[in-house]
JSON list of C-alpha atoms in Angstrom, two decimals:
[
{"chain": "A", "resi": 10, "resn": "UNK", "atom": "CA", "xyz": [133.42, 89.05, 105.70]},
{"chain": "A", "resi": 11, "resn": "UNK", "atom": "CA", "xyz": [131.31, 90.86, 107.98]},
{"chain": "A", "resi": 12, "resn": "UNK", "atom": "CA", "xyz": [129.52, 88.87, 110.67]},
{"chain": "A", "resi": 13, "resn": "UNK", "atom": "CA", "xyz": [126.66, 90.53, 109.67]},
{"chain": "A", "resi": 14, "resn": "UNK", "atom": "CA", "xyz": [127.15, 89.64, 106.04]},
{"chain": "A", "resi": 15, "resn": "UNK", "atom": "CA", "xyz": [127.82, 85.89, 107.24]},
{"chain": "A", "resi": 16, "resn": "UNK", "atom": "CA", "xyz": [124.41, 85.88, 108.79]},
{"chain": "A", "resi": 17, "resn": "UNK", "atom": "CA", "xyz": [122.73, 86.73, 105.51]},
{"chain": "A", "resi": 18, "resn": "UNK", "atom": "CA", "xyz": [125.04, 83.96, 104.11]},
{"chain": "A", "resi": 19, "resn": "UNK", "atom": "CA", "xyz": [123.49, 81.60, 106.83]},
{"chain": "A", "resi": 20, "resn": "UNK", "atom": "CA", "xyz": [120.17, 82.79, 106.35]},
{"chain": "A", "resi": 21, "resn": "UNK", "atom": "CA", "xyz": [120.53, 81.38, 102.31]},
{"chain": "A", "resi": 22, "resn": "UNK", "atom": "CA", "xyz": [121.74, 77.84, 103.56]},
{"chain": "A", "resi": 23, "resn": "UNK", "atom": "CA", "xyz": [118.52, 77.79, 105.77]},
{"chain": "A", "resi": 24, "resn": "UNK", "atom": "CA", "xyz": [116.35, 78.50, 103.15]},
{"chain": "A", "resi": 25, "resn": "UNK", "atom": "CA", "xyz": [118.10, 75.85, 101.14]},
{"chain": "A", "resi": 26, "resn": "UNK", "atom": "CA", "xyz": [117.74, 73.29, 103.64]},
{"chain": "A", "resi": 27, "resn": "UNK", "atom": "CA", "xyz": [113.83, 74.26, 104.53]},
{"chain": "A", "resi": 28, "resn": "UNK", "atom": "CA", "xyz": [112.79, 73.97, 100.85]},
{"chain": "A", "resi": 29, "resn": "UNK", "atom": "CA", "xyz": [114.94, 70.90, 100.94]},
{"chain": "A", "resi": 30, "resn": "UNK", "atom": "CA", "xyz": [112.55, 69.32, 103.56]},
{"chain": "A", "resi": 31, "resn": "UNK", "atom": "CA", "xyz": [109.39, 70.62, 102.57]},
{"chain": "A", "resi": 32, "resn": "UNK", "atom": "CA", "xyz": [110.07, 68.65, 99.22]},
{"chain": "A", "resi": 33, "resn": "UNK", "atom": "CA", "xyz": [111.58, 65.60, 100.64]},
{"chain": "A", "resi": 34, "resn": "UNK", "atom": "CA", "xyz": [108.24, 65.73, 103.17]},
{"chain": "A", "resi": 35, "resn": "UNK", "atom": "CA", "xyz": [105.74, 66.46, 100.34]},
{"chain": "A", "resi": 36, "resn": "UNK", "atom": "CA", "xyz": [106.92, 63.07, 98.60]},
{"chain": "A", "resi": 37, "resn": "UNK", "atom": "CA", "xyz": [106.42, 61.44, 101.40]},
{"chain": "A", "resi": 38, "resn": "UNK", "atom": "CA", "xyz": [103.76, 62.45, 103.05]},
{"chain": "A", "resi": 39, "resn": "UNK", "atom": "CA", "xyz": [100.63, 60.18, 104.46]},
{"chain": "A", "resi": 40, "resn": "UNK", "atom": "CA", "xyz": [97.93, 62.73, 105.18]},
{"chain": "A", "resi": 41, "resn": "UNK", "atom": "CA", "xyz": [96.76, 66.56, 104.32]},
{"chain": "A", "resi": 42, "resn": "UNK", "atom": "CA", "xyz": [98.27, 68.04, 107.90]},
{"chain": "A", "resi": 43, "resn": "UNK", "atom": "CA", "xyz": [101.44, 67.05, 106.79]},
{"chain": "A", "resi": 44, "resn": "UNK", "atom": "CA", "xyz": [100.65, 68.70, 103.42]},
{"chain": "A", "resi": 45, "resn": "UNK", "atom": "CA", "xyz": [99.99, 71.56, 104.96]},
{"chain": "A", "resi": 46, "resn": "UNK", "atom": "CA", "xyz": [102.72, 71.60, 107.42]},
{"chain": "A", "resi": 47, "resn": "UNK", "atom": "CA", "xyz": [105.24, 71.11, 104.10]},
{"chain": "A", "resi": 48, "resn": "UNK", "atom": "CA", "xyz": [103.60, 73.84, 102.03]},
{"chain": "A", "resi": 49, "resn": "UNK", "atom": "CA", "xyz": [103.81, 76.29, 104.97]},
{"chain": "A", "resi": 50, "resn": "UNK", "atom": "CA", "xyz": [107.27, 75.40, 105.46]},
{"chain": "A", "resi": 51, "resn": "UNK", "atom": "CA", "xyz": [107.97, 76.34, 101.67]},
{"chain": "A", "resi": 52, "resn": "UNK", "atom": "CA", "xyz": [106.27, 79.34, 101.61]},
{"chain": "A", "resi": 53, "resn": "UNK", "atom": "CA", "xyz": [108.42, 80.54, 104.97]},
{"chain": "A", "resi": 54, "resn": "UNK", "atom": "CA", "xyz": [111.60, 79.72, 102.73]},
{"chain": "A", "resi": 55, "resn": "UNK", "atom": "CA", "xyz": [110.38, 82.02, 99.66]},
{"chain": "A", "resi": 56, "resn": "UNK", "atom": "CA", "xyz": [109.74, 84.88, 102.47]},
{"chain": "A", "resi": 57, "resn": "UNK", "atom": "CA", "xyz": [112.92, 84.39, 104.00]},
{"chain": "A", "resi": 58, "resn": "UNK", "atom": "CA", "xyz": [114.53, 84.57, 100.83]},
{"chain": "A", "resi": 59, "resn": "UNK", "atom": "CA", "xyz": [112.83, 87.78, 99.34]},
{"chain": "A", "resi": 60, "resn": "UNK", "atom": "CA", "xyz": [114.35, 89.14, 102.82]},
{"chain": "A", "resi": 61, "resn": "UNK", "atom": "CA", "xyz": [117.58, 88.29, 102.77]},
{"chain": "A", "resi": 62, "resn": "UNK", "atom": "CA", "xyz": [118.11, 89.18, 99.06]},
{"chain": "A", "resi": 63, "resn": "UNK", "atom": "CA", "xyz": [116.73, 92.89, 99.96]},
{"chain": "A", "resi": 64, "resn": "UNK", "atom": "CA", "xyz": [119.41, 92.42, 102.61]},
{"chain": "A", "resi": 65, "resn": "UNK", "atom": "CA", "xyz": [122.11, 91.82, 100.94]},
{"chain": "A", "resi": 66, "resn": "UNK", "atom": "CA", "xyz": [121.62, 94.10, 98.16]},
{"chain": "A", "resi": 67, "resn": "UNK", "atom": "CA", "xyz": [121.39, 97.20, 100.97]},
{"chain": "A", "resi": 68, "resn": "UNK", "atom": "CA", "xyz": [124.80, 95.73, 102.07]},
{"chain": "A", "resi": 69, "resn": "UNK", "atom": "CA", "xyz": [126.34, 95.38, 98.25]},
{"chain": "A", "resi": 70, "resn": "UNK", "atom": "CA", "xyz": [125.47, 99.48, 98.18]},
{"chain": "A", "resi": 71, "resn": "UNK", "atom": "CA", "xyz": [126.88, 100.48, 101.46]},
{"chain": "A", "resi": 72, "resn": "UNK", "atom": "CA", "xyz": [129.75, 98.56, 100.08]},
{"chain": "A", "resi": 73, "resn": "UNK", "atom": "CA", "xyz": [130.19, 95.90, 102.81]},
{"chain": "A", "resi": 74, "resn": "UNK", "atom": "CA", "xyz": [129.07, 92.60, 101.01]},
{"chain": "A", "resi": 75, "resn": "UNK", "atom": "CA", "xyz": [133.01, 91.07, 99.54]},
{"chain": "A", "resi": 76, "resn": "UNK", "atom": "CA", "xyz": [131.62, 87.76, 98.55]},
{"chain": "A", "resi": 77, "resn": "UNK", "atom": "CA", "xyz": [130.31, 87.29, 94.85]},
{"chain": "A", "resi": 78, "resn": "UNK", "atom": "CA", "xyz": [128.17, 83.66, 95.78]},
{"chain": "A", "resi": 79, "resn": "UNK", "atom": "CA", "xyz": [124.43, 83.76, 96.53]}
]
């Protein structure tokens, strides 16, 4: 794999693990900052996402992405 193609790879697992937090935090949150602070966090994820999906698929057509997962 490309380290390039790796980074995408990482970029996925970070977007896991923020939405992971922002609903972990959301359950158990005490106030409306936090709220906020979770929702923002969520919303990064989703745009992070969208990116690295565009990403990836520009690296499935130049023919450099070999892994099938994510």
């Amino acid at each position: 794999m490309k380290h390039c193609d790796h980074n995408i790879q990482e970029a996925f697992q970070l977007v896991d693990r923020m939405l992971d937090l922002a609903n972990k935090g959301d359950a158990e949150r005490e106030d409306v900052g936090c709220g906020i602070l979770y929702g923002v966090l969520r919303d990064s994820a989703y745009k992070v996402k969208k990116l690295a999906e565009k990403e990836k698929q520009a690296h499935i057509q130049k023919g450099w992405w070999k892994q099938k997962n994510h």
